[in-house]
Short mmCIF file of C-alpha atoms and ligand atoms in Angstrom, two decimals:
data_model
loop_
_atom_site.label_atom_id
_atom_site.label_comp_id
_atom_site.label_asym_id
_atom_site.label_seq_id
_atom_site.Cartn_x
_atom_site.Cartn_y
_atom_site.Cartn_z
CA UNK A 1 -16.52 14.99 31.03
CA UNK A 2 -13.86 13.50 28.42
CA UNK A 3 -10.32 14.21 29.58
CA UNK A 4 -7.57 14.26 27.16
CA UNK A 5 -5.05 11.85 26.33
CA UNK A 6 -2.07 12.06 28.62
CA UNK A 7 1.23 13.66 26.35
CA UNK A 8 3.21 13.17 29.57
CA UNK A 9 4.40 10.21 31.63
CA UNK A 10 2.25 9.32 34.32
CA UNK A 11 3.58 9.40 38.10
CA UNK A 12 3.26 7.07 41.09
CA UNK A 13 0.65 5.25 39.66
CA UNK A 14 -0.29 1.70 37.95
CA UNK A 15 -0.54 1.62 34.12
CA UNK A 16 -0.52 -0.76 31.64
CA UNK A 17 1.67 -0.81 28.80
CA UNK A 18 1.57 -2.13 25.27
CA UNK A 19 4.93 -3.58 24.55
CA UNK A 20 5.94 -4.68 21.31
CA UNK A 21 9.29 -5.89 22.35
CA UNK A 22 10.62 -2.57 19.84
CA UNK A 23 13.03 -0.14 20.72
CA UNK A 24 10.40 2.27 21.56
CA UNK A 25 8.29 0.24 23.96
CA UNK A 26 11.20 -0.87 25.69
CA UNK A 27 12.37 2.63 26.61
CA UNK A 28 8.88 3.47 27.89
CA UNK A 29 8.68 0.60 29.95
CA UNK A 30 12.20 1.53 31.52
CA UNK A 31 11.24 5.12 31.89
CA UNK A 32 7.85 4.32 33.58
CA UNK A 33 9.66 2.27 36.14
CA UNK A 34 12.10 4.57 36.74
CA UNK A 35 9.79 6.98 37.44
CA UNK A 36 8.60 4.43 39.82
CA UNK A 37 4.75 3.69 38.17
CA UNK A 38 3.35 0.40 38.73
CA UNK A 39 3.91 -1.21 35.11
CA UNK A 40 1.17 -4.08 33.52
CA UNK A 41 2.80 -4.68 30.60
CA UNK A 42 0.90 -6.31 27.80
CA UNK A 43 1.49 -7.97 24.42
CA UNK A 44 -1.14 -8.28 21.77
CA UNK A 45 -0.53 -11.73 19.49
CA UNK A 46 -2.04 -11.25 16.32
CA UNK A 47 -0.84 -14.27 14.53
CA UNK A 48 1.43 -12.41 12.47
CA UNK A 49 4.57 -13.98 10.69
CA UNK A 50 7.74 -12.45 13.30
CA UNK A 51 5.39 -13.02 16.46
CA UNK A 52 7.46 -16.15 17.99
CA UNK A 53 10.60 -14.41 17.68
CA UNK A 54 9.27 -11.09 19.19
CA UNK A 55 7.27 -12.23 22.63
CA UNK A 56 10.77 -14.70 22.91
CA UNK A 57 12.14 -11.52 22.99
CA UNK A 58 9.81 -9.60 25.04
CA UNK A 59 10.00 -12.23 27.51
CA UNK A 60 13.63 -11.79 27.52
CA UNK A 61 13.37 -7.88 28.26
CA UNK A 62 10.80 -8.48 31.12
CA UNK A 63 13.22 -10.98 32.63
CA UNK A 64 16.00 -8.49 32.25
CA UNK A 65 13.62 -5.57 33.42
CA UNK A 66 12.75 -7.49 36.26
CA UNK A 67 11.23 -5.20 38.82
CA UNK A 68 9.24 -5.40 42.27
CA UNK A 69 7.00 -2.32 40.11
CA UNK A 70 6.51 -4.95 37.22
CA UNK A 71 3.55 -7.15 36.58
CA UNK A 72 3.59 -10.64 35.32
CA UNK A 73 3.21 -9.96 31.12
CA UNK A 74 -0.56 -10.61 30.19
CA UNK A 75 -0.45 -12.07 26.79
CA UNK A 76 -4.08 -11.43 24.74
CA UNK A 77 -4.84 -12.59 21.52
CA UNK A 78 -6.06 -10.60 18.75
CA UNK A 79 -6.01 -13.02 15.71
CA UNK A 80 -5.13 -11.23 12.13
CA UNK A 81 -4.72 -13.46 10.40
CA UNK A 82 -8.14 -14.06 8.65
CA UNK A 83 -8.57 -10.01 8.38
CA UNK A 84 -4.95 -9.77 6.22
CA UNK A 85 -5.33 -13.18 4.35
CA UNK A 86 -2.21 -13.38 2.09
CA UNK A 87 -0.38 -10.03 2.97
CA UNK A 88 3.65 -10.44 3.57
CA UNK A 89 2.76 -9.85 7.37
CA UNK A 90 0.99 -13.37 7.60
CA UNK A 91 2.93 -15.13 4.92
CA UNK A 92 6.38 -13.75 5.62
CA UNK A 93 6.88 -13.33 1.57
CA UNK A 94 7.25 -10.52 0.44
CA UNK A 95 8.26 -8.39 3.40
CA UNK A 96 9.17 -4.97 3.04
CA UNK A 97 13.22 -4.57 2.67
CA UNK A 98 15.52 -1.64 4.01
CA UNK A 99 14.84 0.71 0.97
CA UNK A 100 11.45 0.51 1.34
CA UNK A 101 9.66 3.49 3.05
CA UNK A 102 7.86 3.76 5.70
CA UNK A 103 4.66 3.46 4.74
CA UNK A 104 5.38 -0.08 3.30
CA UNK A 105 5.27 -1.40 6.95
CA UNK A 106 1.52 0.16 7.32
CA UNK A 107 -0.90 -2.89 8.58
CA UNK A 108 -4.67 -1.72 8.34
CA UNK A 109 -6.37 -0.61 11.29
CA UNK A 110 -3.20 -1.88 13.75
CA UNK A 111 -3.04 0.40 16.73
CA UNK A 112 -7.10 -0.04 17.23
CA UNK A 113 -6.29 -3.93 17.11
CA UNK A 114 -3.81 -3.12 19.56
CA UNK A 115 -5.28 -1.23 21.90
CA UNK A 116 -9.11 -2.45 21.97
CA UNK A 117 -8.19 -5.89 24.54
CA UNK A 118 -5.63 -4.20 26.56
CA UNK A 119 -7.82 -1.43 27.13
CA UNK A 120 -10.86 -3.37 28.12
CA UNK A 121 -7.93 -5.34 30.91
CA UNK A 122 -7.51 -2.72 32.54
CA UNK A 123 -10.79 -1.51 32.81
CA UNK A 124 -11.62 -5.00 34.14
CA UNK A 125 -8.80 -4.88 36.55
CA UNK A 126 -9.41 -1.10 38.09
CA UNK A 127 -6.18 0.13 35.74
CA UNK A 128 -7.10 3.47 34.83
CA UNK A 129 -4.28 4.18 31.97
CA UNK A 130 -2.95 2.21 29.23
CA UNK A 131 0.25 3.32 27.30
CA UNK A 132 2.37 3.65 24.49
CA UNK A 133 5.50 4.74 22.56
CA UNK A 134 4.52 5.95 19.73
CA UNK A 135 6.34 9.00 18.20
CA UNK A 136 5.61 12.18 16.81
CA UNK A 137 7.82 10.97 13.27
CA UNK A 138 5.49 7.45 12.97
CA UNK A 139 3.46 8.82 9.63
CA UNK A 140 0.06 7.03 9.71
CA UNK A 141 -3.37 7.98 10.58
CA UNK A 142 -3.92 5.49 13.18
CA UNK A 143 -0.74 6.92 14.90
CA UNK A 144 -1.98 10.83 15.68
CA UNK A 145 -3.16 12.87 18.53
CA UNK A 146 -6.71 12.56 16.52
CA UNK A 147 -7.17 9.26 16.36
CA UNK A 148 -6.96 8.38 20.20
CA UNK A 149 -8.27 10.81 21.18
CA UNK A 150 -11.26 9.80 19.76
CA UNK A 151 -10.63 5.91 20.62
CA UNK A 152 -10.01 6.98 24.26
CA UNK A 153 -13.76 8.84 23.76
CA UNK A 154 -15.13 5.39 22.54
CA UNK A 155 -13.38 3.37 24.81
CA UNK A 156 -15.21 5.81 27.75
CA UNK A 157 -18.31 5.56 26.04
CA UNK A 158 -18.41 1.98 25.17
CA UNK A 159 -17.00 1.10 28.81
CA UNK A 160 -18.99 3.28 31.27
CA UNK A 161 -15.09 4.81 32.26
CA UNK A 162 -12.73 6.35 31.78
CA UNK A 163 -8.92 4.47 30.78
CA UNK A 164 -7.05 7.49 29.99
CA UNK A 165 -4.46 6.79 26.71
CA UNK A 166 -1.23 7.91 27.68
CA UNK A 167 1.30 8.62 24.80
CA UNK A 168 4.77 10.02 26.93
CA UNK A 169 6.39 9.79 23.32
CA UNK A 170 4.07 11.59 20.94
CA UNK A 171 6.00 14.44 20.78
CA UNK A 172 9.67 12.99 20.75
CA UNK A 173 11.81 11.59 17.79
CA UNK A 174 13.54 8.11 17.61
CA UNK A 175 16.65 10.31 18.39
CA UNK A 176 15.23 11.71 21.41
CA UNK A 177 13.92 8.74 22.21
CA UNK A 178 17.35 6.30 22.01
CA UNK A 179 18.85 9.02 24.17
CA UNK A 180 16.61 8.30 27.18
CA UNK A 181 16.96 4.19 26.30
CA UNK A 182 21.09 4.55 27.17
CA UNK A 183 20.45 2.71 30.62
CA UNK A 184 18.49 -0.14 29.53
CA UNK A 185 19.50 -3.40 27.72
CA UNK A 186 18.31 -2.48 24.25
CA UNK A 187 20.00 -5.34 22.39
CA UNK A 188 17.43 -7.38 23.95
CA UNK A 189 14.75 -5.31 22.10
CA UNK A 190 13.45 -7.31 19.20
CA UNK A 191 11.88 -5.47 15.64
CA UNK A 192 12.35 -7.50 13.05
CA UNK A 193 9.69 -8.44 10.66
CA UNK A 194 11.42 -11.36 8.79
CA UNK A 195 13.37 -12.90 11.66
CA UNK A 196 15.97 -15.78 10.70
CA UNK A 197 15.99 -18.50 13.34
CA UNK A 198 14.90 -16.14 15.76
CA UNK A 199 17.11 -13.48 15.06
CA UNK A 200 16.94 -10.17 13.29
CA UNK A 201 17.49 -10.75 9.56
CA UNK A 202 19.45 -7.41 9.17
CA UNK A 203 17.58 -6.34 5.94
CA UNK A 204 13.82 -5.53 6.68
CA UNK A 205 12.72 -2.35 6.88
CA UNK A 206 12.41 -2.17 10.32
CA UNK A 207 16.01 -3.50 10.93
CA UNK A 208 17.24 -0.93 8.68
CA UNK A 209 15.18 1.80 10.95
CA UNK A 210 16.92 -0.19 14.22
CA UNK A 211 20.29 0.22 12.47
CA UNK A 212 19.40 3.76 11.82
CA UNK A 213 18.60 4.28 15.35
CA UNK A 214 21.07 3.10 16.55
CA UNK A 215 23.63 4.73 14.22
CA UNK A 216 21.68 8.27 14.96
CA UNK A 217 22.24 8.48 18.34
CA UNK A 218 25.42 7.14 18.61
CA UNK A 219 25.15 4.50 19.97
CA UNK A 220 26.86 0.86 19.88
CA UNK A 221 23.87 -2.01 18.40
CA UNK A 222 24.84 -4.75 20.30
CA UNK A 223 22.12 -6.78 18.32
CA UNK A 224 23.07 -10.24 17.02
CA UNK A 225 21.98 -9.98 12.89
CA UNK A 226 21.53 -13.31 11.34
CA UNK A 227 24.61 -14.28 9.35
CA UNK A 228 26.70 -11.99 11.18
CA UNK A 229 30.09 -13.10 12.12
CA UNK A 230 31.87 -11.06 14.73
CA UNK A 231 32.37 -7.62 12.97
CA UNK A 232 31.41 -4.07 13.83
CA UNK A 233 27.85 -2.32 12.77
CA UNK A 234 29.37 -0.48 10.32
CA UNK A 235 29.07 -3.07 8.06
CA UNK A 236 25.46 -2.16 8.00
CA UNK A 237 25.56 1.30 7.63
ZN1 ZN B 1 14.62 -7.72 9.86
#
C-alpha cells in the first residue's frame, strides 16, 4: 500500500536531506537535528552557473552545523547542462534580476532532477525518507503536494520500496519559516544565482527574495553582498 508523503518532520530517525545551501534547506537541516533525526544531507551538482559558490557554501554550513547526528555530505551529480543548452542558468547571462518574478527563476523539470539520485541513495543505503524545504508560497508545478506524491508512487514502484518524501515545510511561508531559522548561522546560507567572486551579487532575484526574507521577519542579514562596504541592509531595501 502507497503511504503518503510526510507534511510533518520526522522523529528519531535517519533521513536524508536535499540541501541547497538556501535559507530554506538550512533551517530544515537545523530543525531535523534538533529534533534529534539522524541527518544524510545531500547536494545535487547539476553543472549550473552559481554551483561553485553554493556547495563552498554548503560546505561551510555543514562545518558550522557540525553534529555527532550529521553525515558526511554525499555530493551526486546530475549534469544539466546539455538538457538547458544556452539558458542564463548555464551561461550566467542573462540571469533573472530583483524585479523579476518568480516564475523567472523556474528551471524545467528541477525538483525531479533533484530528487531522482538522492532518492535511489537512500534506498541503496536502507534510508527510508528523503527531505525537503519547500514551501507552501514556491508557485510551480513541480513544487505541489501532487507532484510528489506521485514521484514518491514511482519512486516505490520503480524501486521495489518504499522512501517516503518528507516535506516538514509545505505548508509554512518564508516568514514562518525564518522564524524557526533564528538559532542557526543563516549568513552562511548561500542563494545567489549570479555570485561575484563567490559572494552574493545583491541584485538577482533570489538575493532580492533573501533580502526580503530577511527584512520580513525582522531579522539582521548578516550576509556579505559583493561591493558592499560596511553599511547596514537597509541600503537594500
Ligand atoms: Zn544574487
Amino acid at each position: 500500500m502507497l503511504l503518503p508523503v510526510m507534511m510533518s518532520l520526522p522523529t528519531n530517525s535517519t533521513v536524508g536531506l536535499l540541501l541547497s545551501g538556501g535559507l530554506d534547506s538550512a533551517v530544515l537541516l537545523g530543525t531535523l537535528l534538533e529534533r534529534g533525526c539522524q541527518v544524510q544531507p545531500f547536494y545535487v551538482r547539476s553543472r549550473l552557473s552559481w554551483e561553485t559558490a553554493e556547495l563552498s557554501a554548503v560546505r561551510q554550513l555543514l562545518a558550522a552545523m557540525a553534529s555527532p547526528c550529521l553525515a558526511e555530505l554525499v555530493v551526486l551529480d546530475m549534469p544539466a547542462d546539455d538538457l538547458y543548452g544556452d539558458h542564463w542558468s548555464v551561461t550566467g547571462r542573462g540571469v533573472p534580476g530583483a524585479e523579476t518574478p518568480d516564475a523567472a527563476v523556474f528551471l524545467p523539470g528541477r525538483n525531479a532532477l533533484l530528487l531522482i539520485k538522492p532518492a535511489i541513495w537512500c534506498r541503496l543505503h536502507g534510508i527510508e525518507q528523503l527531505a525537503m524545504a519547500v514551501l507552501a508560497t514556491n508557485p510551480f508545478g513541480d513544487a505541489t503536494p501532487e507532484f510528489f506524491a506521485d514521484f514518491q508512487s514511482a519512486l516505490c514502484r520503480a524501486t521495489g520500496a518504499m522512501v517516503r518524501l518528507s516535506l516538514p515545510f509545505a505548508q509554512m511561508t518564508k516568514r514562518q519559516v525564518m522564524e524557526l531559522g533564528r538559532p542557526w548561522p543563516l549568513e552562511l546560507t548561500f542563494c545567489c544565482i549570479s555570485p561575484v567572486d563567490g559572494l552574493h551579487c545583491g541584485r538577482c532575484n533570489k538575493c532580492a527574495e533573501r533580502i526580503e526574507a530577511f527584512r520580513a521577519a525582522g531579522m539582521e542579514d548578516r550576509t556579505h553582498y559583493a561591493g558592499e562596504k560596511e553599511q547596514t541592509r537597509s541600503a537594500f531595501v
